[in-house]
Coordinates of C-alpha atoms and ligand atoms in Angstrom, one line a residue:
M28 CA 7.6 15.0 -13.7
K29 CA 5.5 18.3 -12.4
K30 CA 6.1 21.4 -11.9
V31 CA 5.0 23.6 -9.2
L32 CA 5.7 27.6 -8.6
L33 CA 6.5 28.8 -4.9
I34 CA 6.6 32.5 -4.0
G35 CA 7.4 33.9 -1.0
N36 CA 11.0 33.0 0.9
G37 CA 10.3 33.1 4.7
A38 CA 10.2 30.2 7.4
R39 CA 6.5 29.7 6.2
E40 CA 6.8 29.2 2.4
H41 CA 10.5 26.6 3.5
A42 CA 7.6 24.7 5.3
M43 CA 5.5 24.8 2.1
A44 CA 8.1 24.2 -0.5
K45 CA 9.0 20.5 2.3
A46 CA 5.4 20.0 2.6
L47 CA 5.4 19.9 -1.5
K48 CA 8.8 18.0 -2.1
R49 CA 6.8 15.0 -0.4
D50 CA 5.8 13.9 -3.9
D51 CA 8.3 13.8 -6.6
I52 CA 8.4 17.6 -8.5
E53 CA 10.7 20.0 -9.5
L54 CA 9.7 23.2 -7.3
Y55 CA 10.8 27.2 -8.6
C56 CA 10.9 29.5 -5.9
V57 CA 11.1 33.5 -5.9
G58 CA 12.3 35.4 -3.0
P59 CA 14.4 38.5 -2.8
A60 CA 16.5 37.4 -0.4
N61 CA 18.3 33.9 0.6
N62 CA 16.6 31.4 2.4
P63 CA 19.4 28.1 2.3
G64 CA 16.1 26.1 3.1
I65 CA 14.5 26.8 0.2
A66 CA 17.5 26.8 -2.1
E67 CA 18.3 23.2 -1.3
L68 CA 14.8 22.2 -2.2
C69 CA 14.4 23.8 -5.3
E70 CA 15.7 23.7 -9.6
E71 CA 15.8 27.1 -10.0
Y72 CA 15.2 30.6 -7.6
L73 CA 14.9 33.9 -8.8
F74 CA 15.8 36.7 -6.3
A75 CA 12.8 39.2 -7.2
K76 CA 10.7 40.8 -5.3
V77 CA 6.7 38.8 -4.4
T78 CA 5.3 41.8 -5.9
D79 CA 7.1 41.7 -8.7
K80 CA 4.4 41.0 -11.5
D81 CA 6.8 42.1 -15.1
A82 CA 9.7 40.0 -13.1
I83 CA 7.4 36.5 -12.0
A84 CA 5.8 36.6 -15.3
S85 CA 8.5 36.4 -17.7
F86 CA 10.4 33.6 -14.9
A87 CA 6.7 31.8 -14.8
E88 CA 6.9 31.8 -19.0
S89 CA 10.4 30.6 -18.8
V90 CA 9.0 27.5 -16.4
R91 CA 5.4 27.0 -17.5
P92 CA 4.9 25.7 -13.8
D93 CA 2.0 23.3 -13.6
F94 CA 0.6 25.3 -10.7
A95 CA 2.0 28.4 -8.4
V96 CA 0.8 28.7 -4.6
L97 CA 2.2 31.6 -3.0
G98 CA 2.9 32.1 1.0
P99 CA 2.6 36.3 1.4
E100 CA -0.6 38.5 1.3
S101 CA 1.5 40.9 -0.5
A102 CA 1.5 38.7 -3.0
V103 CA -2.3 37.4 -3.2
E104 CA -2.5 42.0 -3.0
A105 CA -0.7 42.1 -6.0
G106 CA -2.8 40.5 -8.2
V107 CA 0.2 38.2 -8.8
A108 CA -2.1 34.7 -9.0
D109 CA -4.5 36.5 -11.6
M110 CA -1.0 38.2 -13.8
L111 CA -0.2 34.2 -13.9
L112 CA -3.6 32.9 -14.7
E113 CA -3.7 35.7 -18.2
L114 CA -0.6 33.0 -18.3
E115 CA -3.0 30.6 -18.2
I116 CA -1.1 29.2 -15.3
H117 CA -3.3 28.3 -11.7
S118 CA -2.6 29.3 -8.2
A119 CA -3.3 26.7 -5.0
S120 CA -4.0 31.0 -4.1
P121 CA -6.5 33.9 -4.3
L122 CA -7.0 36.2 -7.3
A123 CA -6.9 40.2 -6.0
I124 CA -10.4 41.0 -5.8
V125 CA -10.9 38.3 -2.8
G126 CA -8.1 38.2 -1.3
R127 CA -9.3 42.2 -0.6
L128 CA -10.7 39.5 2.5
E129 CA -7.4 40.6 4.1
S130 CA -7.0 43.2 2.8
S131 CA -9.4 45.3 3.3
K132 CA -10.4 45.3 7.0
A133 CA -13.7 47.1 5.7
F134 CA -14.1 45.2 3.3
A135 CA -14.0 41.7 5.7
R136 CA -16.2 43.6 8.1
D137 CA -19.0 45.0 5.5
L138 CA -19.0 41.2 4.0
L139 CA -19.8 39.2 7.5
E140 CA -22.5 42.2 7.6
K141 CA -23.9 42.2 4.4
Y142 CA -24.4 38.0 4.0
Q143 CA -25.7 38.3 7.9
I144 CA -22.4 35.9 9.1
P145 CA -22.5 36.3 12.9
G146 CA -18.8 37.2 14.2
N147 CA -18.6 40.3 13.8
P148 CA -18.2 42.4 17.1
T149 CA -19.8 46.1 17.4
F150 CA -18.0 48.2 14.4
K151 CA -18.5 51.1 11.9
V152 CA -16.8 51.4 9.0
F153 CA -16.6 55.3 8.2
H154 CA -15.5 57.0 5.0
D155 CA -15.3 60.6 6.4
D156 CA -15.5 62.2 10.5
G157 CA -19.5 62.2 10.3
G158 CA -20.5 60.4 13.5
L159 CA -16.9 58.9 14.3
E160 CA -17.0 61.2 17.7
E161 CA -20.0 59.9 18.3
F162 CA -19.3 55.7 17.8
F163 CA -15.9 55.9 20.8
D164 CA -18.1 57.8 22.5
E165 CA -21.2 54.5 22.8
L166 CA -17.7 52.1 22.7
G167 CA -16.2 53.9 26.1
D168 CA -12.7 52.5 27.1
D169 CA -12.5 49.7 25.1
F170 CA -11.5 50.1 21.1
V171 CA -9.8 48.8 18.2
V172 CA -8.9 51.3 15.1
K173 CA -8.2 49.3 11.5
A174 CA -6.8 50.9 9.4
D175 CA -7.8 49.6 5.9
G176 CA -4.5 48.2 3.8
L177 CA -1.8 45.8 4.2
K178 CA 0.6 47.2 7.3
G179 CA 2.5 44.2 7.7
G180 CA 0.3 44.4 11.3
K181 CA 0.8 47.8 12.0
G182 CA -2.3 49.3 11.6
V183 CA -4.2 47.7 14.0
K184 CA -4.2 50.1 17.6
V185 CA -5.8 48.6 20.1
S186 CA -6.9 50.6 23.1
G187 CA -4.5 50.0 26.3
D188 CA -1.9 49.0 24.6
H189 CA -1.2 51.3 21.8
L190 CA -3.7 54.1 22.5
N191 CA -4.0 55.6 25.7
G192 CA -7.7 56.4 25.6
R193 CA -10.4 58.4 23.3
L194 CA -8.5 61.2 22.0
E195 CA -5.6 59.0 20.7
G196 CA -9.0 56.7 19.2
L197 CA -10.1 60.0 17.6
A198 CA -6.2 61.7 16.0
Y199 CA -5.4 58.1 15.1
A200 CA -8.6 57.0 13.4
R201 CA -9.0 60.9 11.4
E202 CA -5.5 59.9 10.2
C203 CA -6.0 56.5 9.6
L204 CA -8.9 58.0 6.9
E205 CA -6.9 61.1 5.3
E206 CA -4.0 58.3 4.2
S207 CA -6.7 55.6 3.0
G208 CA -9.7 57.3 3.1
R209 CA -11.6 54.3 5.6
V210 CA -11.2 53.4 8.6
V211 CA -12.7 51.0 10.6
V212 CA -13.7 51.5 14.3
E213 CA -15.1 48.4 16.8
E214 CA -15.1 47.1 19.9
K215 CA -12.6 45.5 21.7
L216 CA -12.8 41.4 22.2
I217 CA -11.7 40.2 25.6
G218 CA -10.6 36.0 25.3
Q219 CA -8.4 33.9 24.0
E220 CA -7.5 34.1 20.2
F221 CA -6.8 31.2 18.3
S222 CA -6.1 30.5 14.3
L223 CA -8.7 28.4 12.6
M224 CA -6.4 27.9 8.2
S225 CA -9.7 26.3 5.9
F226 CA -8.0 24.9 2.5
C227 CA -10.8 26.0 0.2
D228 CA -11.6 25.8 -3.4
G229 CA -14.4 28.2 -3.4
T230 CA -17.0 26.0 -2.1
H231 CA -15.5 24.0 -0.4
T232 CA -14.1 24.2 2.7
V233 CA -11.3 21.7 4.8
D234 CA -10.2 22.7 8.1
M235 CA -7.0 22.2 9.8
P236 CA -5.9 21.9 13.0
V237 CA -7.1 24.4 14.9
I238 CA -3.8 26.7 15.7
Q239 CA -3.0 29.3 18.9
D240 CA -0.2 31.7 18.3
H241 CA 1.5 33.8 21.1
K242 CA 1.6 37.8 19.8
R243 CA 4.2 39.4 22.1
A244 CA 8.3 39.2 22.3
Y245 CA 8.6 38.3 26.0
E246 CA 7.9 36.2 28.0
G247 CA 4.3 36.1 30.0
D248 CA 3.2 37.9 26.5
T249 CA 4.8 40.8 27.2
G250 CA 6.4 43.8 24.9
P251 CA 6.0 44.9 21.7
N252 CA 4.0 43.1 19.0
T253 CA 5.2 40.7 16.3
G254 CA 4.9 38.7 13.8
G255 CA 4.4 35.9 15.6
M256 CA 7.0 34.0 18.4
G257 CA 5.8 30.3 18.2
T258 CA 2.6 28.2 18.2
Y259 CA 1.1 25.0 19.3
S260 CA -1.4 22.9 18.3
C261 CA -2.6 19.5 20.6
E262 CA -3.0 15.5 19.9
N263 CA -7.5 16.3 18.7
H264 CA -6.8 18.7 17.3
M265 CA -8.7 21.0 19.4
M266 CA -7.4 24.1 22.0
P267 CA -7.9 23.3 25.7
F268 CA -9.5 26.4 26.5
L269 CA -12.5 26.2 23.7
T270 CA -15.4 24.0 23.5
A271 CA -17.0 22.0 20.5
V272 CA -19.3 24.7 19.6
D273 CA -16.7 27.6 19.6
V274 CA -14.8 25.4 16.8
K275 CA -18.1 24.4 14.5
E276 CA -18.7 28.3 14.8
A277 CA -15.3 28.9 13.3
S278 CA -15.4 27.0 10.9
E279 CA -19.0 27.7 9.5
M280 CA -17.7 30.9 9.5
N281 CA -14.7 30.4 7.2
K282 CA -18.0 28.2 5.2
H283 CA -19.9 31.1 4.9
V284 CA -17.4 33.5 4.0
A285 CA -16.1 31.5 1.2
K286 CA -19.6 31.7 -0.2
A287 CA -20.5 34.9 0.1
L288 CA -17.0 36.2 -1.4
F289 CA -18.3 34.1 -4.7
E290 CA -22.1 35.5 -4.1
E291 CA -20.6 39.5 -4.0
T292 CA -17.4 38.9 -6.5
G293 CA -18.4 36.2 -8.6
V294 CA -14.4 35.1 -8.0
Y295 CA -14.0 31.7 -6.6
F296 CA -11.7 31.8 -3.5
K297 CA -8.9 29.3 -3.6
G298 CA -6.3 29.4 -1.1
V299 CA -5.5 28.4 2.3
M300 CA -8.2 30.7 4.6
Y301 CA -7.0 31.9 7.9
G302 CA -9.6 32.9 10.3
G303 CA -8.4 34.8 13.4
F304 CA -10.3 34.1 16.0
I305 CA -11.3 34.9 19.3
A306 CA -13.6 33.4 22.1
T307 CA -15.1 35.6 24.5
K308 CA -17.4 35.1 26.7
N309 CA -20.5 35.9 24.3
G310 CA -18.9 33.3 21.7
V311 CA -17.0 32.9 18.7
R312 CA -15.8 36.5 17.7
L313 CA -13.5 37.8 14.6
I314 CA -10.5 39.7 14.7
E315 CA -9.5 39.4 11.7
Y316 CA -9.3 37.6 7.9
N317 CA -6.1 36.2 6.4
A318 CA -6.1 34.9 2.7
R319 CA -2.5 32.8 2.6
F320 CA -1.2 29.9 5.6
G321 CA 0.0 32.2 8.9
D322 CA 3.7 32.4 9.8
P323 CA 3.9 30.3 12.2
E324 CA 0.3 28.8 11.7
A325 CA 2.1 27.1 8.8
M326 CA 4.5 24.8 10.2
N327 CA 2.0 23.6 12.6
A328 CA 0.0 22.1 10.0
L329 CA 2.6 21.1 7.3
V330 CA 4.3 19.1 9.7
L331 CA 1.1 17.2 10.7
L332 CA -1.2 17.0 7.1
K333 CA -0.6 13.1 5.8
T334 CA -2.3 14.0 2.7
S335 CA -0.2 14.7 -0.6
F336 CA 0.3 19.3 -0.4
V337 CA 0.5 18.8 -4.4
D338 CA -2.5 16.8 -4.4
I339 CA -4.5 19.5 -2.2
C340 CA -3.2 22.5 -4.2
E341 CA -5.0 20.6 -7.5
A342 CA -7.7 20.1 -5.8
I343 CA -8.2 23.5 -5.0
I344 CA -7.2 24.7 -8.4
N345 CA -9.8 22.3 -9.7
K346 CA -12.7 22.6 -7.6
T347 CA -12.7 19.4 -6.0
L348 CA -11.9 19.8 -2.6
D349 CA -14.6 17.2 -0.9
Q350 CA -13.6 15.0 -3.4
L351 CA -10.2 14.4 -1.5
D352 CA -9.3 12.9 1.9
V353 CA -7.2 15.3 3.3
E354 CA -6.0 13.8 6.6
F355 CA -3.6 15.0 9.4
E356 CA -1.8 13.5 12.1
K357 CA -3.4 13.6 15.7
K358 CA 0.1 15.0 17.4
A359 CA 0.2 17.3 19.6
T360 CA 3.4 20.7 17.9
V361 CA 4.9 23.5 19.0
C362 CA 7.0 25.4 16.7
K363 CA 8.9 28.1 18.2
Y364 CA 11.5 30.6 16.5
V365 CA 14.8 32.1 17.1
V366 CA 14.5 35.7 16.2
P367 CA 17.8 38.5 16.9
E368 CA 17.9 40.5 19.3
G369 CA 16.2 43.3 19.6
Y370 CA 13.4 41.8 17.1
P371 CA 11.3 43.3 16.4
D372 CA 12.5 47.0 16.8
E373 CA 15.5 47.0 16.4
A374 CA 16.9 43.7 15.2
V375 CA 20.6 43.2 14.9
K376 CA 21.8 42.2 11.7
D377 CA 24.7 40.3 9.8
Q378 CA 26.3 38.5 12.8
K379 CA 26.8 34.6 12.4
I380 CA 24.8 32.6 14.7
E381 CA 25.5 28.7 15.0
I382 CA 22.9 26.1 15.3
G383 CA 24.3 22.9 17.5
E384 CA 23.6 19.7 17.5
L385 CA 20.0 19.2 17.0
P386 CA 16.8 16.6 19.6
E387 CA 15.8 13.4 16.7
G388 CA 12.6 14.4 15.6
V389 CA 13.3 18.4 15.0
E390 CA 11.5 20.3 11.6
V391 CA 13.4 23.8 11.3
F392 CA 12.5 26.1 9.6
Y393 CA 14.5 29.1 7.7
A394 CA 13.2 32.7 7.4
S395 CA 15.1 35.9 7.9
V396 CA 18.6 34.3 7.3
D397 CA 21.2 33.8 4.8
E398 CA 24.0 31.1 4.3
R399 CA 27.6 32.1 3.5
D400 CA 30.8 30.0 2.8
G401 CA 28.7 27.5 4.9
D402 CA 27.6 29.5 7.8
L403 CA 24.7 31.0 8.6
Y404 CA 24.0 35.3 9.1
L405 CA 20.8 36.9 10.9
C406 CA 19.2 39.7 8.5
G407 CA 17.1 41.6 11.2
S408 CA 13.4 39.5 11.2
R409 CA 12.5 36.3 12.7
A410 CA 16.1 34.0 11.3
V411 CA 14.9 29.9 12.3
A412 CA 11.4 28.4 13.9
F413 CA 11.8 24.5 14.9
V414 CA 9.1 22.5 15.5
G415 CA 8.8 19.6 17.5
K416 CA 6.3 17.3 17.7
G417 CA 4.8 13.9 19.5
N418 CA 2.1 12.7 21.3
S419 CA 1.5 15.8 23.8
V420 CA 1.5 19.3 23.5
G421 CA 4.4 18.6 26.3
E422 CA 6.7 16.3 24.6
A423 CA 6.4 18.3 21.4
E424 CA 7.4 21.5 23.8
A425 CA 10.1 19.7 24.7
V426 CA 11.5 18.4 21.2
A427 CA 10.6 22.6 20.4
Q428 CA 12.6 24.0 23.6
K429 CA 16.2 21.8 23.3
A430 CA 16.4 23.1 19.5
V431 CA 16.6 26.1 20.5
E432 CA 18.5 25.9 22.9
A433 CA 21.2 24.5 20.8
V434 CA 21.3 28.3 18.3
S435 CA 24.4 30.5 19.7
G436 CA 24.7 33.7 18.7
P437 CA 23.2 37.1 19.3
V438 CA 19.2 35.8 19.2
F439 CA 16.4 34.5 21.9
Y440 CA 12.9 33.1 21.8
R441 CA 10.3 32.5 24.4
K442 CA 10.9 29.7 26.2
D443 CA 7.2 30.0 27.7
I444 CA 5.5 28.6 24.0
G445 CA 3.7 25.7 25.0
T446 CA 4.8 24.6 28.5
Q447 CA 2.0 24.0 30.3
E448 CA 2.1 26.7 32.7
L449 CA 1.2 29.6 29.3
I450 CA -1.7 26.9 29.1
S451 CA -3.0 26.5 32.4
K452 CA -3.0 30.6 32.2
R453 CA -5.3 30.7 29.6
V454 CA -7.5 27.8 30.0
E455 CA -8.2 29.5 34.1
M456 CA -8.8 32.8 32.0
M457 CA -11.9 31.8 29.5
K458 CA -13.2 29.9 32.6
E459 CA -13.7 32.8 34.6
L460 CA -15.4 34.8 31.4
R461 CA -17.2 31.9 31.2
G462 CA -18.4 32.2 34.6
I463 CA -17.7 27.9 35.0
Ligands
LIG502 N1 0.3 34.4 13.1 C1 -0.3 35.3 12.2 C2 -0.4 35.6 10.6 O1 0.1 34.7 10.3 O2 0.1 36.8 10.2

């Protein structure tokens, strides 16, 4: 029987574990804390940080998996796939050098520019103060300052949201320069964001359905930014505010970036290339790249996946993705996260939650929760994700909503994710932007 090593212990990795276990395989997992969903599916669970290469190496040597797959970006950045390759264990996840697509905002912007791939906003990478003030003058009131490196989503600051005016922008840019010697300053883009994740073997890309995430904690897209409160995808794998040309542009960007990464580094990008895009009145622009599945996006995509995920991972490793017919169900999905009260800044912990009677067909993915004596306890971050699937977003939303309502304890969720009202607002906003 094949053995697969999975790195990570969130809901994204629970979704990956479930997808892998649709094949008759033995699963081995590594994560810093328990995930009751993953624990139930795997033969052995190593409690270790996903960046602890020594601990993972010993575990991998004892298991000798047929291949590995990494969930979190921190494991990619730490070079876990590189370390496993030295042990002759291949991963359906990128080596660190090409993982820089996510771990260095400057690398991603420079790559697009150097290889003339359309999609960058007006931007500059600074290594010192020279020209910084002048560039802020050029951008005016609307700008974004991006620290270089992984900051758990906290390194990106946007004018109007986190930065009040040019002086605060300049001060933050200087702070980033001092910290890492590099900062990206760019134009603030107005439009609708969407995620396009592609399986990638370094040469070929296979797109997943287009998905939209909801970063803000509270209804109506208000409140602090989070890891993502929920996501939806439509039965036609499109978004109602996008045109076929928009999706094509995003898809081409992923394809060209894969090629450029190989030319730049001599290493094939193998894994999931996740483009965070924004449709603007001037076309699609890249917000940022990630070198792994999105969370919650993984849940939407993997519940729809009809093809064996094990076969896909092997095709990624063997560079034969073009020979595999990858299919997704033509259904809509809605994912809603239940999160602790106070999330994201002051989330309650160690409190019990109960999941009551769930609607038929809902998929449950555990994230930051522990199970003790048969009870579930909050661990301080997004707790449990529920995914509804249906013939329309409305049908899928009704299932996900019923599921989150079945959870009791000190938690909240966003009722508006996947509702017609919110989606229509986004469609109207794009119409107005495009002047139609
Ligand atoms: N959905 C946001 C992320 O995975 O980074």
